[in-house]
mmCIF file of C-alpha atoms and ligand atoms in Angstrom:
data_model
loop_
_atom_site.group_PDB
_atom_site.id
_atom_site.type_symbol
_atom_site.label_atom_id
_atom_site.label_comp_id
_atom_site.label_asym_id
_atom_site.label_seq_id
_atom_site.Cartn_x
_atom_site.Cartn_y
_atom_site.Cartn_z
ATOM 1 C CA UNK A 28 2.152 88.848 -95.373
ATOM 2 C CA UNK A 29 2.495 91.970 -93.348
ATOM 3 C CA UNK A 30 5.195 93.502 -90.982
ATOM 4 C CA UNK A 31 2.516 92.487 -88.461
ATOM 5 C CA UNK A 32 2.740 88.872 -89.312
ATOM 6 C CA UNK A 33 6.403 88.964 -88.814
ATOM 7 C CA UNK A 34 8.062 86.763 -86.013
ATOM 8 C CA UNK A 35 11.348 87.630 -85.710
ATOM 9 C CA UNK A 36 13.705 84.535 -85.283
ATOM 10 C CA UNK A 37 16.657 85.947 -86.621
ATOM 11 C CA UNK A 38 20.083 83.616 -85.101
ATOM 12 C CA UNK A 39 18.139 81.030 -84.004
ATOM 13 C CA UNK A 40 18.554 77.262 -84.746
ATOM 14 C CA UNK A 41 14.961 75.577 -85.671
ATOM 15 C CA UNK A 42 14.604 71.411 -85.381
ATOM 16 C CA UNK A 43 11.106 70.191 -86.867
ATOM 17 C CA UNK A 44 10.447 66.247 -86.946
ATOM 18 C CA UNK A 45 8.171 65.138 -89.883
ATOM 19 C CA UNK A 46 9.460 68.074 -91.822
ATOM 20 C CA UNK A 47 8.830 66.337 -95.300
ATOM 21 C CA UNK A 48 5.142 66.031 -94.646
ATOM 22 C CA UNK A 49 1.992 68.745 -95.252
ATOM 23 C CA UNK A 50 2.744 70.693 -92.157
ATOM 24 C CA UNK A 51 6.017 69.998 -91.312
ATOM 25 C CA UNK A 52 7.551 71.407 -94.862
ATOM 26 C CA UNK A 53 5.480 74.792 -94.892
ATOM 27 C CA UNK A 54 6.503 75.280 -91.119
ATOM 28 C CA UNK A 55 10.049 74.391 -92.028
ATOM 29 C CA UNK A 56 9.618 77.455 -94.633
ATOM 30 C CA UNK A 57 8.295 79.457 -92.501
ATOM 31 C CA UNK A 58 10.210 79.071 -89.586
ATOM 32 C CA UNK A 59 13.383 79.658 -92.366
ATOM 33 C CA UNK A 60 11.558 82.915 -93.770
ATOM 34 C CA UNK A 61 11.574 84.634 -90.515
ATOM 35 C CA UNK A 62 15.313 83.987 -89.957
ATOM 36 C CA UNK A 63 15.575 80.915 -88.346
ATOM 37 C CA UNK A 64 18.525 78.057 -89.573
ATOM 38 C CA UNK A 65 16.027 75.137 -90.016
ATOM 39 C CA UNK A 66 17.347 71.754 -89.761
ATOM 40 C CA UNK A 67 14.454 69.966 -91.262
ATOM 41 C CA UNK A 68 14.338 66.240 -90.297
ATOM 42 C CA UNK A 69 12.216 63.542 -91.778
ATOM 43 C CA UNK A 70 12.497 59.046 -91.340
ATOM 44 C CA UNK A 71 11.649 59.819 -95.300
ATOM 45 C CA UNK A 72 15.715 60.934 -96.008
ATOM 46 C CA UNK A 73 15.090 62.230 -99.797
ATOM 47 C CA UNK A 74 12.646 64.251 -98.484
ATOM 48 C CA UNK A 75 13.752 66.134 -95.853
ATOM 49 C CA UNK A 76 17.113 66.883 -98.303
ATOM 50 C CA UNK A 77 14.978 67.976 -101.084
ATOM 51 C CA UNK A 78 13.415 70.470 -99.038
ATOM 52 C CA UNK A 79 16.666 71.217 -97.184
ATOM 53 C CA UNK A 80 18.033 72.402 -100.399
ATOM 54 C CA UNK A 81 15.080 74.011 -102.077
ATOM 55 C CA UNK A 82 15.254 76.665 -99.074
ATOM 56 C CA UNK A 83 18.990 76.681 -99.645
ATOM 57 C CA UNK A 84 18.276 77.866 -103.271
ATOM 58 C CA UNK A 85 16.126 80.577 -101.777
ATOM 59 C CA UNK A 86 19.381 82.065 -99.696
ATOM 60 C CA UNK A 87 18.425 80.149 -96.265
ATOM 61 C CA UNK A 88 19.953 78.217 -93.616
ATOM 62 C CA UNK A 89 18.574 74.601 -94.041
ATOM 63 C CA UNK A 90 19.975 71.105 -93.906
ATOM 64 C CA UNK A 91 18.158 67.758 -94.367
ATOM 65 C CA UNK A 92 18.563 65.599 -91.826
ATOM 66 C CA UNK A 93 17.317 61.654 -91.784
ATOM 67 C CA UNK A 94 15.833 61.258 -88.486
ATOM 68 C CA UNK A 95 13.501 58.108 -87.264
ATOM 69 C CA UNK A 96 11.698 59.826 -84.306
ATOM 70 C CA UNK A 97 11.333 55.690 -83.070
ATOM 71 C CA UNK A 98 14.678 55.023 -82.805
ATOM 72 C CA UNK A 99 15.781 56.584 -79.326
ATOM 73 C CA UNK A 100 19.488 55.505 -79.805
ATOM 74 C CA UNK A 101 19.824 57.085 -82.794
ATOM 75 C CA UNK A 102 18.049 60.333 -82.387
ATOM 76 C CA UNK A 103 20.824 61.940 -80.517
ATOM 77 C CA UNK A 104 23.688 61.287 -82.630
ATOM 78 C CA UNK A 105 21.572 62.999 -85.795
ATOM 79 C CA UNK A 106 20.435 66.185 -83.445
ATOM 80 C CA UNK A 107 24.044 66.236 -82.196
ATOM 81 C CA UNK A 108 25.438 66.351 -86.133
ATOM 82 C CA UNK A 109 22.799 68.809 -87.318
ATOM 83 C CA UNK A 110 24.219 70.607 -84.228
ATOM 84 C CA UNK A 111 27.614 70.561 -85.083
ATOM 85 C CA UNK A 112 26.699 72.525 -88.306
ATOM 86 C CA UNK A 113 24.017 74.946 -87.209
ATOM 87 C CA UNK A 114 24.786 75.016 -83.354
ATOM 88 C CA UNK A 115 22.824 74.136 -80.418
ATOM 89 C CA UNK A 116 18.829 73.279 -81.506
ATOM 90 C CA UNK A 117 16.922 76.912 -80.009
ATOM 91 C CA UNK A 118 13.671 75.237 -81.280
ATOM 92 C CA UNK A 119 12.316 71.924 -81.170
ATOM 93 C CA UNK A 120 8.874 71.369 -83.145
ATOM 94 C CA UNK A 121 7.834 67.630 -82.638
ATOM 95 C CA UNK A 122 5.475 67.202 -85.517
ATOM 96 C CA UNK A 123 6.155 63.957 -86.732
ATOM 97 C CA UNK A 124 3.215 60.835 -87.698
ATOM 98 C CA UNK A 125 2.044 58.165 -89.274
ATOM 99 C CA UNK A 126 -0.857 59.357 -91.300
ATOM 100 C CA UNK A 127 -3.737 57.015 -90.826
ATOM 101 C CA UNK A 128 -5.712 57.485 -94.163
ATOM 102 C CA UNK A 129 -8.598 55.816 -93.360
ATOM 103 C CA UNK A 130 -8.832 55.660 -89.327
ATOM 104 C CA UNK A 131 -10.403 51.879 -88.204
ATOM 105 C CA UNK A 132 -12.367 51.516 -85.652
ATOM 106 C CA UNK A 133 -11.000 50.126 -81.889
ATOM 107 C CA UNK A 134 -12.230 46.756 -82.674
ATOM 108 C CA UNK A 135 -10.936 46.264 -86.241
ATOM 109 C CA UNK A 136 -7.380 48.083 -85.439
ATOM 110 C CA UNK A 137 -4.193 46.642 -86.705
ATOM 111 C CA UNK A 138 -2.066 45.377 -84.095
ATOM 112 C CA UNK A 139 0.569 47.205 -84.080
ATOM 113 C CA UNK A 140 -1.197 50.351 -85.015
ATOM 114 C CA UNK A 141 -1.549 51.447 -81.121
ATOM 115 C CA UNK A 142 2.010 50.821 -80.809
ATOM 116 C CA UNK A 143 3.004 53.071 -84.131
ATOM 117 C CA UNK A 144 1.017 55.864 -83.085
ATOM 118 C CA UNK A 145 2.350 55.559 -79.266
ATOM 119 C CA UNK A 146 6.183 54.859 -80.695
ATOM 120 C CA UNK A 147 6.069 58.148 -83.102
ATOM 121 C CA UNK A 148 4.409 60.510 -81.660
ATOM 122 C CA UNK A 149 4.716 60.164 -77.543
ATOM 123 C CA UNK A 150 7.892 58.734 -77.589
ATOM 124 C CA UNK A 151 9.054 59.759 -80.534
ATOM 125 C CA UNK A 152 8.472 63.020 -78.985
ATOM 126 C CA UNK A 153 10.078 62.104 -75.963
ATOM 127 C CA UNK A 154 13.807 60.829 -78.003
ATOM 128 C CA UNK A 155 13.598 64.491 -79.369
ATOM 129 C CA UNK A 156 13.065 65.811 -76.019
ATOM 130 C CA UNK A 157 15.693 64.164 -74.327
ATOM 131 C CA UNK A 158 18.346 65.114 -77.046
ATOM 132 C CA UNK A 159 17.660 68.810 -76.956
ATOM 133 C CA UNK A 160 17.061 69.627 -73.584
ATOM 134 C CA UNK A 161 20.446 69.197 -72.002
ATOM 135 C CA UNK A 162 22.252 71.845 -74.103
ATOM 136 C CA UNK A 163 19.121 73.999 -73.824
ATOM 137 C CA UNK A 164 19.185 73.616 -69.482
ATOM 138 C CA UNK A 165 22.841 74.773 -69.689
ATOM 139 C CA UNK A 166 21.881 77.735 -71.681
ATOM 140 C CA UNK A 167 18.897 78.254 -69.345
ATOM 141 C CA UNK A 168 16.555 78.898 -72.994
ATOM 142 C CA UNK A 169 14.836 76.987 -75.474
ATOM 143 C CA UNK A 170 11.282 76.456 -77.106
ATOM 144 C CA UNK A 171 9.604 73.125 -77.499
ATOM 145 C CA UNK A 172 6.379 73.300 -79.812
ATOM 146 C CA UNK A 173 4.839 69.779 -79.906
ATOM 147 C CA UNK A 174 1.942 69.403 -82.619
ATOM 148 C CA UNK A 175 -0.959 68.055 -81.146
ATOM 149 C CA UNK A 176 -4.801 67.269 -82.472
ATOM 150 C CA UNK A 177 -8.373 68.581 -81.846
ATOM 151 C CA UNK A 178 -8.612 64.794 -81.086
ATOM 152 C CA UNK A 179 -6.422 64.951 -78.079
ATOM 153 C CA UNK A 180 -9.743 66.825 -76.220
ATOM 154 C CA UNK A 181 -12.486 65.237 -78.199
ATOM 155 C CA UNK A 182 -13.236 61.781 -80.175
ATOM 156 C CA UNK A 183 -13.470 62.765 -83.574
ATOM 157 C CA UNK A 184 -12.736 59.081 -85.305
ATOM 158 C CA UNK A 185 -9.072 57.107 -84.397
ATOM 159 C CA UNK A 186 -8.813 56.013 -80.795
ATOM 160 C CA UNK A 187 -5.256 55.501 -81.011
ATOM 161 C CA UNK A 188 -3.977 58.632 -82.745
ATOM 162 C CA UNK A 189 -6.480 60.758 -79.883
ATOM 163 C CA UNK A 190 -4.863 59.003 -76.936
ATOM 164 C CA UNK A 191 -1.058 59.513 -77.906
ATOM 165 C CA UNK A 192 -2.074 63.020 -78.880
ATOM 166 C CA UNK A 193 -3.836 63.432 -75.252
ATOM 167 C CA UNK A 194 -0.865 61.944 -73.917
ATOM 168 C CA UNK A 195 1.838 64.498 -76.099
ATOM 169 C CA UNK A 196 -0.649 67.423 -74.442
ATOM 170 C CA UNK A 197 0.135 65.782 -71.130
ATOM 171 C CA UNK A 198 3.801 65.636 -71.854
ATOM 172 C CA UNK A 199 3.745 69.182 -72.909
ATOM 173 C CA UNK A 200 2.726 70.340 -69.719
ATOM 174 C CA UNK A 201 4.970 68.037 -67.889
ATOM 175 C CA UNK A 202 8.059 69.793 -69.558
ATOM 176 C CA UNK A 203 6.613 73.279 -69.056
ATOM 177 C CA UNK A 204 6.879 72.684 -65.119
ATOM 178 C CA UNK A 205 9.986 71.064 -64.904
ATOM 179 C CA UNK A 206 12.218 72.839 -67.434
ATOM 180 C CA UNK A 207 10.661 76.392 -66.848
ATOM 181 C CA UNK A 208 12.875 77.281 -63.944
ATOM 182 C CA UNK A 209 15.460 76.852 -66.917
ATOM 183 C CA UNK A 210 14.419 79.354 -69.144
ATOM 184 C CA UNK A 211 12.669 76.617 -71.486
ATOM 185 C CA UNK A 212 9.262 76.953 -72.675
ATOM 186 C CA UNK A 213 6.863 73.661 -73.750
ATOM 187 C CA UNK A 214 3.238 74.613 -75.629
ATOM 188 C CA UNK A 215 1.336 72.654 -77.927
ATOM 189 C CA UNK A 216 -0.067 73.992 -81.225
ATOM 190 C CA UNK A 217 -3.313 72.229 -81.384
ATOM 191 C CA UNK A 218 -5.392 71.884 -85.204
ATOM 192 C CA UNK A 219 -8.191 71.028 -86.476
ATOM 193 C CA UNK A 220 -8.286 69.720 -90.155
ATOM 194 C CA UNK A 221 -5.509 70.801 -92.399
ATOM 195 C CA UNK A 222 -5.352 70.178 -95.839
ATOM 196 C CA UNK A 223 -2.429 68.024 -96.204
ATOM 197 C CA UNK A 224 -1.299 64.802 -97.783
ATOM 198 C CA UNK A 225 -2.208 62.790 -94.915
ATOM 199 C CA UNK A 226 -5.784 63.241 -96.256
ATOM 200 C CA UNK A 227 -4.972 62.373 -99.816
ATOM 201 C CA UNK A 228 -6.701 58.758 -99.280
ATOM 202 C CA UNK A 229 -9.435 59.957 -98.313
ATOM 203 C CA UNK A 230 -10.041 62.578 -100.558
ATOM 204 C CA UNK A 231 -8.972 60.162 -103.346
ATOM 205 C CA UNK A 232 -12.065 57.850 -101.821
ATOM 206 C CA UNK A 233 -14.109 61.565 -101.570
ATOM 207 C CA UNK A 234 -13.437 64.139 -103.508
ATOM 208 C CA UNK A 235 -15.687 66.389 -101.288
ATOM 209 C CA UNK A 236 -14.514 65.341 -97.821
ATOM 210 C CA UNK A 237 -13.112 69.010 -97.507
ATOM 211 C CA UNK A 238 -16.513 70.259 -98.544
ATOM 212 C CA UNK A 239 -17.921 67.937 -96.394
ATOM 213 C CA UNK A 240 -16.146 68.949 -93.170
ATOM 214 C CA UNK A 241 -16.362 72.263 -93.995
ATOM 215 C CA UNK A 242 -19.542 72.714 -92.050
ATOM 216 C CA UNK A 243 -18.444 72.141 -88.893
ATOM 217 C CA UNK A 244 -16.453 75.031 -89.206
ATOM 218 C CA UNK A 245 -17.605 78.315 -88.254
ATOM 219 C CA UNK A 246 -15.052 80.205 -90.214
ATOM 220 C CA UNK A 247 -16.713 78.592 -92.861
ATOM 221 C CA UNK A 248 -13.254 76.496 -94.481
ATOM 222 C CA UNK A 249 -10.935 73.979 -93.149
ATOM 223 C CA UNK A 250 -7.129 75.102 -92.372
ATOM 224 C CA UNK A 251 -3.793 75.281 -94.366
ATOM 225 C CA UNK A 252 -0.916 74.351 -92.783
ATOM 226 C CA UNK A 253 0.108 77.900 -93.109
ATOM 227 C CA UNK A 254 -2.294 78.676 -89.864
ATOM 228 C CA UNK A 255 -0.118 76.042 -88.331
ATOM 229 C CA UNK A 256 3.069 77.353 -89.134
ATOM 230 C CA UNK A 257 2.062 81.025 -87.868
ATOM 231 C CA UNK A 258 1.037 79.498 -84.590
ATOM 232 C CA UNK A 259 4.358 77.929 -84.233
ATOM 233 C CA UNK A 260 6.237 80.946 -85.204
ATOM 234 C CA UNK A 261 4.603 83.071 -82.851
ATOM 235 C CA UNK A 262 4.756 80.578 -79.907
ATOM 236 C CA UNK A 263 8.849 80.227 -80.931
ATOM 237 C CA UNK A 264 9.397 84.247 -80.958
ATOM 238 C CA UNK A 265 9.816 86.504 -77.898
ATOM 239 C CA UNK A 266 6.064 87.965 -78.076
ATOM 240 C CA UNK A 267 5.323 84.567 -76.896
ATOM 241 C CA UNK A 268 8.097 85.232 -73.824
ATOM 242 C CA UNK A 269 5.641 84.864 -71.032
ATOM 243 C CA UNK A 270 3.501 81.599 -72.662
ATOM 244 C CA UNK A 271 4.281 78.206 -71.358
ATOM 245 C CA UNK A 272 2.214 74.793 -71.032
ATOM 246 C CA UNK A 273 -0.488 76.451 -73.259
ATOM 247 C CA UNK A 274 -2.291 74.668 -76.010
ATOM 248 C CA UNK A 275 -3.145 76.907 -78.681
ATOM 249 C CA UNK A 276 -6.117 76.323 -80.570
ATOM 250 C CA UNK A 277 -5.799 76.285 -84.540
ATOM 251 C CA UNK A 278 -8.921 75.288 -85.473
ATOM 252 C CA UNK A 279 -11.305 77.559 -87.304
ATOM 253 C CA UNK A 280 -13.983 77.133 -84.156
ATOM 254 C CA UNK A 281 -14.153 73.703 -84.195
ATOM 255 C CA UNK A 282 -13.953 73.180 -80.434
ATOM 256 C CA UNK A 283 -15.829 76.141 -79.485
ATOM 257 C CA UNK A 284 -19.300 75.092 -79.705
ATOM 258 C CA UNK A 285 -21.185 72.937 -82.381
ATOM 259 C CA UNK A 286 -21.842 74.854 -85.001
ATOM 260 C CA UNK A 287 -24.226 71.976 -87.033
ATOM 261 C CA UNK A 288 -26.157 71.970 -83.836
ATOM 262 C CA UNK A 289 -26.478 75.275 -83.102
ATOM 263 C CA UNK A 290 -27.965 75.561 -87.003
ATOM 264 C CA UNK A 291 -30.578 73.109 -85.975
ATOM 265 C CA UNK A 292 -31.309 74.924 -82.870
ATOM 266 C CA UNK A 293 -31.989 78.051 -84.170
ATOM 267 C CA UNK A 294 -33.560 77.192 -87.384
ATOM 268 C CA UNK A 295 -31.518 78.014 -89.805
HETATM 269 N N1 NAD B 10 -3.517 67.255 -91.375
HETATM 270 C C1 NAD B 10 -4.406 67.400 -90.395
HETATM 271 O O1 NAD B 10 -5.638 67.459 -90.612
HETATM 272 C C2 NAD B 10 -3.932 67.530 -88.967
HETATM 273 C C3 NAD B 10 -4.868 67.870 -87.971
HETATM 274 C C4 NAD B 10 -4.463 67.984 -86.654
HETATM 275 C C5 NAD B 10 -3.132 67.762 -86.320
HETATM 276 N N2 NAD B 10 -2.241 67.439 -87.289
HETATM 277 C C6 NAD B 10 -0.858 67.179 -86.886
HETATM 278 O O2 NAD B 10 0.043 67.909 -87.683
HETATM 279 C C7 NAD B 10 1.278 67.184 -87.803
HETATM 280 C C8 NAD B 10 1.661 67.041 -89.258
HETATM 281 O O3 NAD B 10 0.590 66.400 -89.965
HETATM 282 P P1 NAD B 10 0.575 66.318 -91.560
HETATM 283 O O4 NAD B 10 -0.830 66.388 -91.983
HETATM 284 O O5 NAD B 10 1.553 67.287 -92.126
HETATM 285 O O6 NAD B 10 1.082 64.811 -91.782
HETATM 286 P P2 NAD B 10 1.952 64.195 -92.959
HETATM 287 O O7 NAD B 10 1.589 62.760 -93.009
HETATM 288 O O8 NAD B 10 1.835 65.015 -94.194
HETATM 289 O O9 NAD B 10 3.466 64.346 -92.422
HETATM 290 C C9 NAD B 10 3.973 63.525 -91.410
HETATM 291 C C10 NAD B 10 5.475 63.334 -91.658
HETATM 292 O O10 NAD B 10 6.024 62.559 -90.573
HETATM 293 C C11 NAD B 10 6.985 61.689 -91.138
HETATM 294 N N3 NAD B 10 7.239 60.539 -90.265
HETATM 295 C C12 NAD B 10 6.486 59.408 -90.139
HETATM 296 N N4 NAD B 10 7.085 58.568 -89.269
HETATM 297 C C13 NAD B 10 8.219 59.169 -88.843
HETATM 298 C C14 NAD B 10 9.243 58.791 -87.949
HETATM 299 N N5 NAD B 10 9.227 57.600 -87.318
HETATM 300 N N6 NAD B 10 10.273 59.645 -87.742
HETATM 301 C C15 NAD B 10 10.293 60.843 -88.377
HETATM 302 N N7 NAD B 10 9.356 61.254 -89.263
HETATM 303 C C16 NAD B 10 8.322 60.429 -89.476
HETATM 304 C C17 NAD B 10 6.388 61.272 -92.473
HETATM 305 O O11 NAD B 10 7.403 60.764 -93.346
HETATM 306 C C18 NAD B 10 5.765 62.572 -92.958
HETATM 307 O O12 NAD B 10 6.660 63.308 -93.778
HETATM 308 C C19 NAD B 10 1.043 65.853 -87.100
HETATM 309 O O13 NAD B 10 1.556 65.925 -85.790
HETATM 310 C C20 NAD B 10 -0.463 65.730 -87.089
HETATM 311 O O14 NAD B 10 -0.941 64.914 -86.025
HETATM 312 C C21 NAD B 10 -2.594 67.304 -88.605
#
């Protein structure tokens, strides 16, 4: 990494939700490397304190936090003790899911798998939300960085998971308006396929599904969740000062144009 790649986030206190997952761990890292005290929060407890203390043995601020994203009562009494170590939460990243290994289709869907998806990551979201933003209104600043999906703006397989990611891109915007007269800015990182765990059935079913899916992407691999945590870093820092309500696209050219099709098209 360059000087260039550098966000500084030096004194600030960084909450991510799903923080023992793919993503969530190497944004945790990240957000840690460029200064940040990370309170890294998980519903899986041993992971989020594993992590918490292997960034601790590399001389940052971390601490593990369990955190079920579902449970509104209880999401406010863990943000408020991470926040009596750390301080006030600067940065909110809502990140958290339930990975959906092999995505059915509307008609053979799980009951209750609209209601996970809806639960954990819109108002899961929301609980997060609602915890932070009080402290950061009365310090007129704060960042919220909500993960979203390619699928929010496109069907690309798993109705439910593409709706309550449409919806969190709704909700992003919704907290841009109201909480920017406060000094509090809301965008949504927004990726296509990252190799993480949440693939790992898949891949275990396909050992070429990256291969596979590689096609549709004009820079020619999918992503790492490394181009996800740069994209949050940047949208957390001050060069970002002026950016609010965006969704910024971390997708390799996915959603720019079709790049099978255009193959076809012109013949080669
Ligand atoms: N991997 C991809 O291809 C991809 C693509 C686009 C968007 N995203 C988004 O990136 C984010 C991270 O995805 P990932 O691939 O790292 O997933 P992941 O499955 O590796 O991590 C998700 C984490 O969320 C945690 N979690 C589940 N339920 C929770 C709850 N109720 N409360 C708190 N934590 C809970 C899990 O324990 C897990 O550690 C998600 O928002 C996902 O939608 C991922």
């Amino acid at each position: 990494m360059t000087t260039a790649d550098r966000f500084d986030l030096t004194g600030k206190v960084a909450l991510i939700t799903g923080a023992a997952g793919g993503i969530g761990r190497v944004t945790a890292a990240r957000l840690a490397r460029e200064g940040a005290s990370v309170v890294v929060t998980d519903i899986d407890e041993r992971g989020c304190k594993d992590l918490a203390d292997e960034l601790a043995a590399l001389g940052h601020r971390a601490l593990g936090v369990a955190l079920d994203v579902t449970e509104g009562d209880s999401v406010g009494a863990a943000i408020a003790s991470a926040e009596s170590v750390f301080g006030p939460v600067d940065l909110l990243v809502n990140n958290a899911i339930v990975a959906c290994p092999i995505p059915p289709k509307l008609h053979e869907a799980p009951a209750n798998l609209w209601d996970t998806d809806l639960d954990v990551i819109v108002k899961g979201g929301v609980h997060c939300c609602q915890a932070v933003l009080p402290s950061m209104m009365e310090r007129r600043t704060g960042v919220i960085v909500n993960i979203v999906s390619v699928n929010a703006f496109a069907f690309y397989g798993h109705p439910s998971y593409s709706a309550a990611k449409a919806a969190l891109v709704s909700f992003t915007r919704s907290l841009a308006v109201e909480y920017g007269p406060y000094g509090i800015r809301a965008n949504a990182v927004n990726p296509g396929t990252i190799r993480t765990a949440a693939w790992a059935e898949q891949e275990a079913k396909d050992s070429a599904v990256f291969d596979a899916l590689t096609q549709w992407y004009p820079l020619g691999r999918v992503g790492d969740p490394d181009d996800v945590a740069a994209a949050v870093c940047f949208l957390a820092s001050g060069s970002a000062a002026w950016i609010t309500g965006s969704v910024l696209t971390v997708d390799g050219g996915l959603t720019a144009g079709n790049s099978v099709m255009a193959r076809s098209v012109e013949g080669s």
